[in-house]
PDB file of C-alpha atoms and ligand atoms in Angstrom:
ATOM      1  CA  MET A 174     -35.472 -30.991 -70.168  1.00  0.00           C
ATOM      2  CA  ALA A 175     -32.014 -31.757 -68.766  1.00  0.00           C
ATOM      3  CA  GLY A 176     -30.838 -33.076 -72.172  1.00  0.00           C
ATOM      4  CA  VAL A 177     -29.583 -36.423 -70.582  1.00  0.00           C
ATOM      5  CA  PRO A 178     -28.820 -38.766 -73.621  1.00  0.00           C
ATOM      6  CA  ASP A 179     -30.567 -42.124 -73.395  1.00  0.00           C
ATOM      7  CA  ALA A 180     -32.352 -41.119 -70.208  1.00  0.00           C
ATOM      8  CA  ARG A 181     -34.587 -44.246 -70.145  1.00  0.00           C
ATOM      9  CA  THR A 182     -31.507 -46.545 -69.778  1.00  0.00           C
ATOM     10  CA  ASP A 183     -30.078 -44.266 -67.003  1.00  0.00           C
ATOM     11  CA  ALA A 184     -33.477 -44.243 -65.231  1.00  0.00           C
ATOM     12  CA  GLU A 185     -33.747 -48.016 -65.197  1.00  0.00           C
ATOM     13  CA  LEU A 186     -30.184 -48.379 -63.868  1.00  0.00           C
ATOM     14  CA  LEU A 187     -30.964 -45.807 -61.150  1.00  0.00           C
ATOM     15  CA  VAL A 188     -34.190 -47.688 -60.083  1.00  0.00           C
ATOM     16  CA  ALA A 189     -32.207 -50.955 -60.143  1.00  0.00           C
ATOM     17  CA  HIS A 190     -29.460 -49.333 -57.953  1.00  0.00           C
ATOM     18  CA  VAL A 191     -32.129 -48.228 -55.424  1.00  0.00           C
ATOM     19  CA  LEU A 192     -33.684 -51.797 -55.301  1.00  0.00           C
ATOM     20  CA  GLY A 193     -30.327 -53.469 -55.119  1.00  0.00           C
ATOM     21  CA  ALA A 194     -31.289 -55.574 -58.096  1.00  0.00           C
ATOM     22  CA  PRO A 195     -29.942 -56.059 -61.451  1.00  0.00           C
ATOM     23  CA  ARG A 196     -31.523 -54.010 -64.329  1.00  0.00           C
ATOM     24  CA  SER A 197     -32.613 -57.182 -66.045  1.00  0.00           C
ATOM     25  CA  ALA A 198     -34.729 -58.032 -62.984  1.00  0.00           C
ATOM     26  CA  LEU A 199     -36.811 -54.878 -63.294  1.00  0.00           C
ATOM     27  CA  HIS A 200     -39.353 -55.916 -66.015  1.00  0.00           C
ATOM     28  CA  ALA A 201     -40.034 -59.137 -64.032  1.00  0.00           C
ATOM     29  CA  ARG A 202     -41.065 -57.168 -60.964  1.00  0.00           C
ATOM     30  CA  SER A 203     -44.375 -55.753 -60.001  1.00  0.00           C
ATOM     31  CA  GLY A 204     -45.217 -53.313 -57.224  1.00  0.00           C
ATOM     32  CA  TYR A 205     -44.091 -49.996 -56.102  1.00  0.00           C
ATOM     33  CA  LEU A 206     -41.043 -48.552 -54.530  1.00  0.00           C
ATOM     34  CA  ASP A 207     -41.487 -47.945 -50.790  1.00  0.00           C
ATOM     35  CA  PRO A 208     -41.363 -44.281 -49.535  1.00  0.00           C
ATOM     36  CA  ALA A 209     -37.612 -44.619 -48.544  1.00  0.00           C
ATOM     37  CA  GLN A 210     -36.719 -46.065 -51.922  1.00  0.00           C
ATOM     38  CA  LEU A 211     -38.590 -43.375 -53.694  1.00  0.00           C
ATOM     39  CA  ALA A 212     -36.925 -40.642 -51.803  1.00  0.00           C
ATOM     40  CA  ALA A 213     -33.518 -42.198 -52.520  1.00  0.00           C
ATOM     41  CA  LEU A 214     -34.481 -42.500 -56.227  1.00  0.00           C
ATOM     42  CA  ARG A 215     -35.579 -38.842 -56.318  1.00  0.00           C
ATOM     43  CA  THR A 216     -32.148 -37.713 -55.055  1.00  0.00           C
ATOM     44  CA  LEU A 217     -30.288 -39.813 -57.632  1.00  0.00           C
ATOM     45  CA  VAL A 218     -32.552 -38.537 -60.460  1.00  0.00           C
ATOM     46  CA  GLU A 219     -31.876 -34.910 -59.493  1.00  0.00           C
ATOM     47  CA  ARG A 220     -28.017 -35.611 -59.544  1.00  0.00           C
ATOM     48  CA  ARG A 221     -28.460 -37.109 -63.026  1.00  0.00           C
ATOM     49  CA  ARG A 222     -30.611 -34.239 -64.106  1.00  0.00           C
ATOM     50  CA  ALA A 223     -27.680 -31.983 -63.053  1.00  0.00           C
ATOM     51  CA  ARG A 224     -25.534 -34.052 -65.472  1.00  0.00           C
ATOM     52  CA  GLU A 225     -23.527 -35.824 -62.930  1.00  0.00           C
ATOM     53  CA  PRO A 226     -22.263 -38.874 -64.700  1.00  0.00           C
ATOM     54  CA  LEU A 227     -24.304 -42.035 -64.193  1.00  0.00           C
ATOM     55  CA  GLN A 228     -21.028 -43.919 -63.317  1.00  0.00           C
ATOM     56  CA  HIS A 229     -20.293 -41.516 -60.477  1.00  0.00           C
ATOM     57  CA  ILE A 230     -23.719 -41.863 -59.066  1.00  0.00           C
ATOM     58  CA  LEU A 231     -23.685 -45.646 -59.070  1.00  0.00           C
ATOM     59  CA  GLY A 232     -20.055 -45.659 -57.896  1.00  0.00           C
ATOM     60  CA  HIS A 233     -18.897 -48.515 -60.033  1.00  0.00           C
ATOM     61  CA  TRP A 234     -18.799 -49.423 -63.723  1.00  0.00           C
ATOM     62  CA  GLY A 235     -17.923 -52.426 -65.794  1.00  0.00           C
ATOM     63  CA  PHE A 236     -14.764 -52.528 -67.800  1.00  0.00           C
ATOM     64  CA  ARG A 237     -13.969 -55.888 -69.628  1.00  0.00           C
ATOM     65  CA  ARG A 238     -14.712 -58.529 -67.055  1.00  0.00           C
ATOM     66  CA  LEU A 239     -14.191 -56.349 -64.058  1.00  0.00           C
ATOM     67  CA  THR A 240     -16.351 -54.005 -61.986  1.00  0.00           C
ATOM     68  CA  LEU A 241     -14.307 -50.954 -61.013  1.00  0.00           C
ATOM     69  CA  GLY A 242     -14.860 -48.137 -58.444  1.00  0.00           C
ATOM     70  CA  VAL A 243     -15.269 -44.946 -60.267  1.00  0.00           C
ATOM     71  CA  ASP A 244     -15.411 -41.314 -58.975  1.00  0.00           C
ATOM     72  CA  GLY A 245     -14.102 -37.913 -59.768  1.00  0.00           C
ATOM     73  CA  ARG A 246     -10.539 -38.885 -58.975  1.00  0.00           C
ATOM     74  CA  ALA A 247      -9.794 -40.518 -62.398  1.00  0.00           C
ATOM     75  CA  LEU A 248     -11.388 -40.765 -65.834  1.00  0.00           C
ATOM     76  CA  VAL A 249     -14.422 -43.037 -66.054  1.00  0.00           C
ATOM     77  CA  PRO A 250     -13.301 -46.215 -68.100  1.00  0.00           C
ATOM     78  CA  ARG A 251     -14.747 -46.072 -71.602  1.00  0.00           C
ATOM     79  CA  PRO A 252     -15.835 -48.819 -73.987  1.00  0.00           C
ATOM     80  CA  GLU A 253     -13.293 -47.755 -76.609  1.00  0.00           C
ATOM     81  CA  THR A 254     -10.545 -48.406 -74.159  1.00  0.00           C
ATOM     82  CA  GLU A 255     -11.693 -52.074 -73.989  1.00  0.00           C
ATOM     83  CA  VAL A 256     -10.492 -52.341 -77.616  1.00  0.00           C
ATOM     84  CA  VAL A 257      -7.113 -51.075 -76.435  1.00  0.00           C
ATOM     85  CA  VAL A 258      -6.987 -54.097 -73.954  1.00  0.00           C
ATOM     86  CA  GLU A 259      -8.135 -56.283 -76.937  1.00  0.00           C
ATOM     87  CA  ARG A 260      -5.143 -55.286 -78.920  1.00  0.00           C
ATOM     88  CA  CYS A 261      -2.747 -55.862 -76.023  1.00  0.00           C
ATOM     89  CA  ILE A 262      -4.093 -59.286 -75.379  1.00  0.00           C
ATOM     90  CA  ALA A 263      -3.676 -60.194 -79.147  1.00  0.00           C
ATOM     91  CA  LEU A 264      -0.119 -58.802 -79.323  1.00  0.00           C
ATOM     92  CA  LEU A 265       0.975 -60.722 -76.113  1.00  0.00           C
ATOM     93  CA  ALA A 266      -0.683 -63.971 -77.159  1.00  0.00           C
ATOM     94  CA  ARG A 267       2.548 -65.756 -77.834  1.00  0.00           C
ATOM     95  CA  VAL A 268       4.589 -64.076 -74.987  1.00  0.00           C
ATOM     96  CA  ASP A 269       4.914 -66.173 -71.826  1.00  0.00           C
ATOM     97  CA  ALA A 270       4.655 -64.312 -68.494  1.00  0.00           C
ATOM     98  CA  PRO A 271       4.687 -60.969 -70.290  1.00  0.00           C
ATOM     99  CA  ARG A 272       5.733 -57.730 -68.488  1.00  0.00           C
ATOM    100  CA  VAL A 273       3.558 -54.650 -69.348  1.00  0.00           C
ATOM    101  CA  LEU A 274       3.761 -50.970 -68.417  1.00  0.00           C
ATOM    102  CA  ASP A 275       0.521 -48.917 -68.469  1.00  0.00           C
ATOM    103  CA  VAL A 276       1.341 -45.233 -68.566  1.00  0.00           C
ATOM    104  CA  GLY A 277      -1.418 -42.937 -66.975  1.00  0.00           C
ATOM    105  CA  THR A 278      -3.179 -45.785 -65.415  1.00  0.00           C
ATOM    106  CA  GLY A 279      -5.871 -43.604 -63.964  1.00  0.00           C
ATOM    107  CA  SER A 280      -8.544 -45.876 -62.279  1.00  0.00           C
ATOM    108  CA  GLY A 281      -6.261 -48.768 -63.237  1.00  0.00           C
ATOM    109  CA  ALA A 282      -8.657 -50.025 -65.851  1.00  0.00           C
ATOM    110  CA  ILE A 283      -6.190 -51.203 -68.511  1.00  0.00           C
ATOM    111  CA  ALA A 284      -3.596 -52.538 -66.030  1.00  0.00           C
ATOM    112  CA  LEU A 285      -6.170 -54.557 -63.957  1.00  0.00           C
ATOM    113  CA  ALA A 286      -8.077 -55.865 -67.030  1.00  0.00           C
ATOM    114  CA  LEU A 287      -4.715 -57.198 -68.480  1.00  0.00           C
ATOM    115  CA  ALA A 288      -3.791 -58.680 -65.148  1.00  0.00           C
ATOM    116  CA  ASP A 289      -7.303 -60.356 -65.021  1.00  0.00           C
ATOM    117  CA  GLU A 290      -7.143 -61.607 -68.576  1.00  0.00           C
ATOM    118  CA  ARG A 291      -3.476 -62.743 -68.474  1.00  0.00           C
ATOM    119  CA  PRO A 292      -2.928 -64.375 -65.124  1.00  0.00           C
ATOM    120  CA  ASP A 293       0.746 -65.000 -66.033  1.00  0.00           C
ATOM    121  CA  ALA A 294       1.536 -61.313 -66.584  1.00  0.00           C
ATOM    122  CA  HIS A 295       3.190 -58.860 -64.399  1.00  0.00           C
ATOM    123  CA  ILE A 296       1.823 -55.356 -64.873  1.00  0.00           C
ATOM    124  CA  VAL A 297       3.201 -51.973 -63.754  1.00  0.00           C
ATOM    125  CA  GLY A 298       0.894 -48.847 -63.929  1.00  0.00           C
ATOM    126  CA  VAL A 299       2.413 -45.368 -63.624  1.00  0.00           C
ATOM    127  CA  GLU A 300       0.298 -42.388 -62.825  1.00  0.00           C
ATOM    128  CA  VAL A 301       1.152 -38.807 -62.175  1.00  0.00           C
ATOM    129  CA  SER A 302      -2.061 -37.871 -60.090  1.00  0.00           C
ATOM    130  CA  PRO A 303      -2.058 -39.069 -56.517  1.00  0.00           C
ATOM    131  CA  PRO A 304      -5.849 -39.138 -56.172  1.00  0.00           C
ATOM    132  CA  ALA A 305      -6.193 -41.209 -59.393  1.00  0.00           C
ATOM    133  CA  LEU A 306      -3.381 -43.487 -58.134  1.00  0.00           C
ATOM    134  CA  ALA A 307      -5.341 -43.972 -54.882  1.00  0.00           C
ATOM    135  CA  LEU A 308      -8.393 -45.062 -56.829  1.00  0.00           C
ATOM    136  CA  ALA A 309      -6.304 -47.437 -58.884  1.00  0.00           C
ATOM    137  CA  ARG A 310      -4.983 -48.977 -55.596  1.00  0.00           C
ATOM    138  CA  GLU A 311      -8.497 -49.430 -54.287  1.00  0.00           C
ATOM    139  CA  ASN A 312      -9.567 -50.984 -57.551  1.00  0.00           C
ATOM    140  CA  ALA A 313      -6.546 -53.418 -57.325  1.00  0.00           C
ATOM    141  CA  GLU A 314      -7.847 -54.579 -53.836  1.00  0.00           C
ATOM    142  CA  ARG A 315     -11.424 -54.630 -55.007  1.00  0.00           C
ATOM    143  CA  THR A 316     -10.695 -56.956 -57.861  1.00  0.00           C
ATOM    144  CA  GLY A 317      -8.230 -59.107 -55.925  1.00  0.00           C
ATOM    145  CA  LEU A 318      -5.408 -58.184 -58.382  1.00  0.00           C
ATOM    146  CA  ALA A 319      -3.213 -56.112 -56.044  1.00  0.00           C
ATOM    147  CA  GLU A 320      -0.494 -58.781 -55.838  1.00  0.00           C
ATOM    148  CA  ARG A 321       0.091 -58.828 -59.601  1.00  0.00           C
ATOM    149  CA  VAL A 322      -0.247 -55.085 -60.458  1.00  0.00           C
ATOM    150  CA  GLU A 323       2.539 -52.706 -59.256  1.00  0.00           C
ATOM    151  CA  LEU A 324       1.109 -49.194 -59.059  1.00  0.00           C
ATOM    152  CA  LEU A 325       3.649 -46.347 -58.970  1.00  0.00           C
ATOM    153  CA  GLU A 326       3.404 -42.566 -58.797  1.00  0.00           C
ATOM    154  CA  GLY A 327       5.455 -41.169 -61.577  1.00  0.00           C
ATOM    155  CA  ASP A 328       5.663 -39.017 -64.730  1.00  0.00           C
ATOM    156  CA  VAL A 329       5.478 -40.409 -68.157  1.00  0.00           C
ATOM    157  CA  LEU A 330       7.346 -43.724 -68.089  1.00  0.00           C
ATOM    158  CA  GLY A 331       8.308 -43.179 -64.443  1.00  0.00           C
ATOM    159  CA  THR A 332      10.982 -45.185 -62.806  1.00  0.00           C
ATOM    160  CA  ALA A 333       9.539 -48.539 -63.793  1.00  0.00           C
ATOM    161  CA  ASP A 334      12.308 -51.097 -64.430  1.00  0.00           C
ATOM    162  CA  GLY A 335      12.208 -52.500 -67.866  1.00  0.00           C
ATOM    163  CA  PRO A 336      12.524 -54.268 -70.162  1.00  0.00           C
ATOM    164  CA  PHE A 337       8.614 -54.645 -70.943  1.00  0.00           C
ATOM    165  CA  ASP A 338       7.084 -56.767 -73.623  1.00  0.00           C
ATOM    166  CA  LEU A 339       4.452 -54.086 -74.176  1.00  0.00           C
ATOM    167  CA  VAL A 340       3.899 -50.361 -73.195  1.00  0.00           C
ATOM    168  CA  VAL A 341       0.355 -49.168 -73.300  1.00  0.00           C
ATOM    169  CA  SER A 342      -1.185 -45.807 -72.703  1.00  0.00           C
ATOM    170  CA  ASN A 343      -4.479 -44.087 -73.012  1.00  0.00           C
ATOM    171  CA  PRO A 344      -3.087 -40.603 -72.603  1.00  0.00           C
ATOM    172  CA  PRO A 345      -5.093 -37.348 -72.373  1.00  0.00           C
ATOM    173  CA  TYR A 346      -5.756 -36.382 -75.985  1.00  0.00           C
ATOM    174  CA  ILE A 347      -8.562 -33.789 -76.152  1.00  0.00           C
ATOM    175  CA  PRO A 348      -7.266 -30.444 -77.579  1.00  0.00           C
ATOM    176  CA  GLU A 349      -7.752 -27.669 -74.955  1.00  0.00           C
ATOM    177  CA  GLU A 350      -9.893 -25.605 -77.325  1.00  0.00           C
ATOM    178  CA  ARG A 351     -12.354 -28.550 -77.608  1.00  0.00           C
ATOM    179  CA  LEU A 352     -12.890 -28.860 -73.878  1.00  0.00           C
ATOM    180  CA  ALA A 353     -15.745 -26.499 -73.768  1.00  0.00           C
ATOM    181  CA  SER A 354     -17.699 -28.404 -76.457  1.00  0.00           C
ATOM    182  CA  LEU A 355     -17.734 -31.731 -74.452  1.00  0.00           C
ATOM    183  CA  GLU A 356     -20.832 -33.100 -72.688  1.00  0.00           C
ATOM    184  CA  PRO A 357     -21.086 -31.708 -69.096  1.00  0.00           C
ATOM    185  CA  GLU A 358     -20.656 -35.264 -67.744  1.00  0.00           C
ATOM    186  CA  VAL A 359     -17.170 -35.278 -69.272  1.00  0.00           C
ATOM    187  CA  ARG A 360     -16.170 -31.706 -69.108  1.00  0.00           C
ATOM    188  CA  ASP A 361     -17.292 -31.020 -65.531  1.00  0.00           C
ATOM    189  CA  HIS A 362     -16.582 -34.320 -63.868  1.00  0.00           C
ATOM    190  CA  ASP A 363     -13.566 -36.257 -65.472  1.00  0.00           C
ATOM    191  CA  PRO A 364     -10.367 -34.783 -64.035  1.00  0.00           C
ATOM    192  CA  ARG A 365      -8.849 -32.096 -66.458  1.00  0.00           C
ATOM    193  CA  GLU A 366      -5.493 -33.756 -66.405  1.00  0.00           C
ATOM    194  CA  ALA A 367      -7.127 -36.949 -67.714  1.00  0.00           C
ATOM    195  CA  LEU A 368      -8.788 -35.152 -70.659  1.00  0.00           C
ATOM    196  CA  VAL A 369      -6.598 -32.210 -72.020  1.00  0.00           C
ATOM    197  CA  ALA A 370      -3.653 -33.249 -74.402  1.00  0.00           C
ATOM    198  CA  SER A 371      -0.376 -32.437 -72.684  1.00  0.00           C
ATOM    199  CA  GLY A 372       2.118 -34.116 -74.870  1.00  0.00           C
ATOM    200  CA  LEU A 373       2.003 -37.463 -73.206  1.00  0.00           C
ATOM    201  CA  THR A 374       1.298 -39.319 -76.451  1.00  0.00           C
ATOM    202  CA  GLU A 375       4.570 -38.080 -78.072  1.00  0.00           C
ATOM    203  CA  ALA A 376       6.529 -38.451 -74.715  1.00  0.00           C
ATOM    204  CA  VAL A 377       5.501 -42.139 -74.486  1.00  0.00           C
ATOM    205  CA  ALA A 378       6.174 -42.792 -78.186  1.00  0.00           C
ATOM    206  CA  ARG A 379       9.608 -41.272 -77.762  1.00  0.00           C
ATOM    207  CA  GLY A 380      10.459 -42.937 -74.436  1.00  0.00           C
ATOM    208  CA  ALA A 381       8.976 -46.477 -74.993  1.00  0.00           C
ATOM    209  CA  PRO A 382      11.896 -47.827 -77.119  1.00  0.00           C
ATOM    210  CA  ASP A 383      14.210 -47.409 -74.101  1.00  0.00           C
ATOM    211  CA  VAL A 384      12.147 -49.572 -71.787  1.00  0.00           C
ATOM    212  CA  LEU A 385      10.715 -52.154 -74.502  1.00  0.00           C
ATOM    213  CA  SER A 386      12.394 -55.576 -75.010  1.00  0.00           C
ATOM    214  CA  PRO A 387      13.615 -56.111 -78.609  1.00  0.00           C
ATOM    215  CA  ASP A 388      10.322 -57.547 -79.811  1.00  0.00           C
ATOM    216  CA  GLY A 389       8.203 -55.340 -77.631  1.00  0.00           C
ATOM    217  CA  TRP A 390       5.150 -53.351 -78.725  1.00  0.00           C
ATOM    218  CA  LEU A 391       3.754 -49.909 -77.989  1.00  0.00           C
ATOM    219  CA  VAL A 392      -0.134 -49.579 -78.016  1.00  0.00           C
ATOM    220  CA  LEU A 393      -1.741 -46.036 -77.725  1.00  0.00           C
ATOM    221  CA  GLU A 394      -5.390 -44.940 -77.669  1.00  0.00           C
ATOM    222  CA  VAL A 395      -5.879 -41.806 -79.791  1.00  0.00           C
ATOM    223  CA  GLY A 396      -8.723 -39.279 -80.178  1.00  0.00           C
ATOM    224  CA  ASP A 397     -11.148 -39.123 -82.995  1.00  0.00           C
ATOM    225  CA  GLY A 398      -9.266 -37.834 -86.072  1.00  0.00           C
ATOM    226  CA  GLN A 399      -5.762 -38.358 -84.605  1.00  0.00           C
ATOM    227  CA  ALA A 400      -4.935 -41.950 -85.690  1.00  0.00           C
ATOM    228  CA  HIS A 401      -3.271 -40.899 -88.944  1.00  0.00           C
ATOM    229  CA  ASP A 402      -0.922 -38.350 -87.312  1.00  0.00           C
ATOM    230  CA  VAL A 403       0.000 -40.614 -84.431  1.00  0.00           C
ATOM    231  CA  ALA A 404       0.786 -43.489 -86.858  1.00  0.00           C
ATOM    232  CA  GLU A 405       2.994 -41.108 -88.904  1.00  0.00           C
ATOM    233  CA  LEU A 406       4.686 -39.998 -85.661  1.00  0.00           C
ATOM    234  CA  LEU A 407       5.471 -43.705 -84.821  1.00  0.00           C
ATOM    235  CA  ARG A 408       6.846 -44.303 -88.426  1.00  0.00           C
ATOM    236  CA  ALA A 409       8.950 -41.128 -88.193  1.00  0.00           C
ATOM    237  CA  LEU A 410      10.322 -42.319 -84.851  1.00  0.00           C
ATOM    238  CA  GLY A 411      11.402 -45.659 -86.506  1.00  0.00           C
ATOM    239  CA  TYR A 412       8.539 -47.899 -85.348  1.00  0.00           C
ATOM    240  CA  HIS A 413       7.554 -50.569 -87.757  1.00  0.00           C
ATOM    241  CA  ASP A 414       4.456 -52.888 -88.127  1.00  0.00           C
ATOM    242  CA  VAL A 415       2.401 -49.766 -87.377  1.00  0.00           C
ATOM    243  CA  ARG A 416      -1.274 -50.578 -87.464  1.00  0.00           C
ATOM    244  CA  VAL A 417      -4.538 -48.757 -86.587  1.00  0.00           C
ATOM    245  CA  THR A 418      -7.658 -50.514 -85.234  1.00  0.00           C
ATOM    246  CA  PRO A 419     -11.066 -48.946 -85.107  1.00  0.00           C
ATOM    247  CA  ASP A 420     -13.371 -48.967 -82.062  1.00  0.00           C
ATOM    248  CA  LEU A 421     -16.766 -50.422 -81.952  1.00  0.00           C
ATOM    249  CA  ALA A 422     -18.178 -47.169 -83.352  1.00  0.00           C
ATOM    250  CA  GLY A 423     -15.792 -47.530 -86.391  1.00  0.00           C
ATOM    251  CA  ILE A 424     -13.553 -44.636 -85.230  1.00  0.00           C
ATOM    252  CA  PRO A 425      -9.811 -45.310 -85.812  1.00  0.00           C
ATOM    253  CA  ARG A 426      -8.888 -45.559 -82.085  1.00  0.00           C
ATOM    254  CA  VAL A 427      -5.803 -47.632 -81.376  1.00  0.00           C
ATOM    255  CA  VAL A 428      -2.340 -47.205 -82.875  1.00  0.00           C
ATOM    256  CA  GLU A 429       0.307 -49.841 -82.320  1.00  0.00           C
ATOM    257  CA  GLY A 430       3.875 -50.450 -83.473  1.00  0.00           C
ATOM    258  CA  ARG A 431       7.255 -51.779 -82.501  1.00  0.00           C
ATOM    259  CA  PRO A 432      10.459 -49.849 -82.414  1.00  0.00           C
TER     260      PRO A 432
HETATM  261  C1  LIG B 719      -7.243 -40.492 -70.325  1.00  0.00           C
HETATM  262  S1  LIG B 719      -6.776 -40.935 -68.734  1.00  0.00           S
HETATM  263  C2  LIG B 719      -6.689 -42.598 -68.826  1.00  0.00           C
HETATM  264  C3  LIG B 719      -6.919 -43.425 -67.531  1.00  0.00           C
HETATM  265  C4  LIG B 719      -7.011 -44.898 -67.714  1.00  0.00           C
HETATM  266  N1  LIG B 719      -5.739 -45.570 -68.257  1.00  0.00           N
HETATM  267  C5  LIG B 719      -8.144 -45.321 -68.597  1.00  0.00           C
HETATM  268  O1  LIG B 719      -7.817 -45.652 -69.798  1.00  0.00           O
HETATM  269  O2  LIG B 719      -9.364 -45.232 -68.283  1.00  0.00           O
HETATM  270  C6  LIG B 719      -5.136 -40.405 -68.749  1.00  0.00           C
HETATM  271  C7  LIG B 719      -4.350 -40.526 -67.389  1.00  0.00           C
HETATM  272  O3  LIG B 719      -3.030 -40.147 -67.558  1.00  0.00           O
HETATM  273  C8  LIG B 719      -2.547 -39.428 -66.385  1.00  0.00           C
HETATM  274  N2  LIG B 719      -1.373 -38.630 -66.845  1.00  0.00           N
HETATM  275  C9  LIG B 719      -1.458 -37.351 -67.448  1.00  0.00           C
HETATM  276  N3  LIG B 719      -0.170 -36.895 -67.630  1.00  0.00           N
HETATM  277  C10 LIG B 719       0.697 -37.936 -67.233  1.00  0.00           C
HETATM  278  C11 LIG B 719       2.059 -37.950 -67.036  1.00  0.00           C
HETATM  279  N4  LIG B 719       2.941 -37.084 -67.590  1.00  0.00           N
HETATM  280  N5  LIG B 719       2.598 -39.131 -66.527  1.00  0.00           N
HETATM  281  C12 LIG B 719       1.816 -40.031 -66.031  1.00  0.00           C
HETATM  282  N6  LIG B 719       0.461 -40.086 -66.095  1.00  0.00           N
HETATM  283  C13 LIG B 719      -0.134 -38.922 -66.718  1.00  0.00           C
HETATM  284  C14 LIG B 719      -3.736 -38.628 -65.980  1.00  0.00           C
HETATM  285  O4  LIG B 719      -3.724 -38.246 -64.605  1.00  0.00           O
HETATM  286  C15 LIG B 719      -4.912 -39.632 -66.254  1.00  0.00           C
HETATM  287  O5  LIG B 719      -5.093 -40.428 -65.127  1.00  0.00           O
END
């Protein structure tokens, strides 16, 4: 046994991928795979058995309303990060033509989803990893949002010109000592600089007030068990209206506040 969690779902998605059909169409179909399809499927199943992430094998993955290209250059977008976008959308509800900075944009997931869902927004994404930034640029083209999302190579808040109405970040937040205990799909395939905590949470919390407009918001994704400490950090730095929102699994996941 390879230990693949929820292997049936993955198997169905791989069969659908080989057939070029949506997964929902599988049960309405009868008949067998032809030999070429079967050979292709065997190769994909072997990759999955070796615990390569399903998302890398398929080459794309859904995030909010978008389908993004995914590969080893950047973190696979996660469902919990969709809640981060949800909070940004809520906080910007009454702001016309908002300007948003996404720090550590990776695949571009947050930046592109915000551009998609707020057509009047201007979004800047900053990313320190050139390969991740290249993937974000491909995703901007793929989703037709390249005109509205500025993608810059840079460290922390970068050289992006403020003021912004909102700074958002899903920083790396896994403590180094926990890396070995992660599932192989994550540990061996997501980029290390996207996983291991390197102080970006605190750097963004300290730097955001300098680039935020007077009524601007900071929104941070945090790891399981970290929300309390990050909320306290924001309060200690003088942020107010600090609030924690759980993800769909009930884990406190998003911390927001305004300086
Ligand atoms: C957890 S990933 C998030 C990717 C994407 N925003 C998402 O939510 O799927 C964190 C990203 O931050 C980037 N990063 C790490 N340190 C950084 C720094 N000092 N400045 C800018 N980006 C950084 C990593 O390369 C990685 O792409």
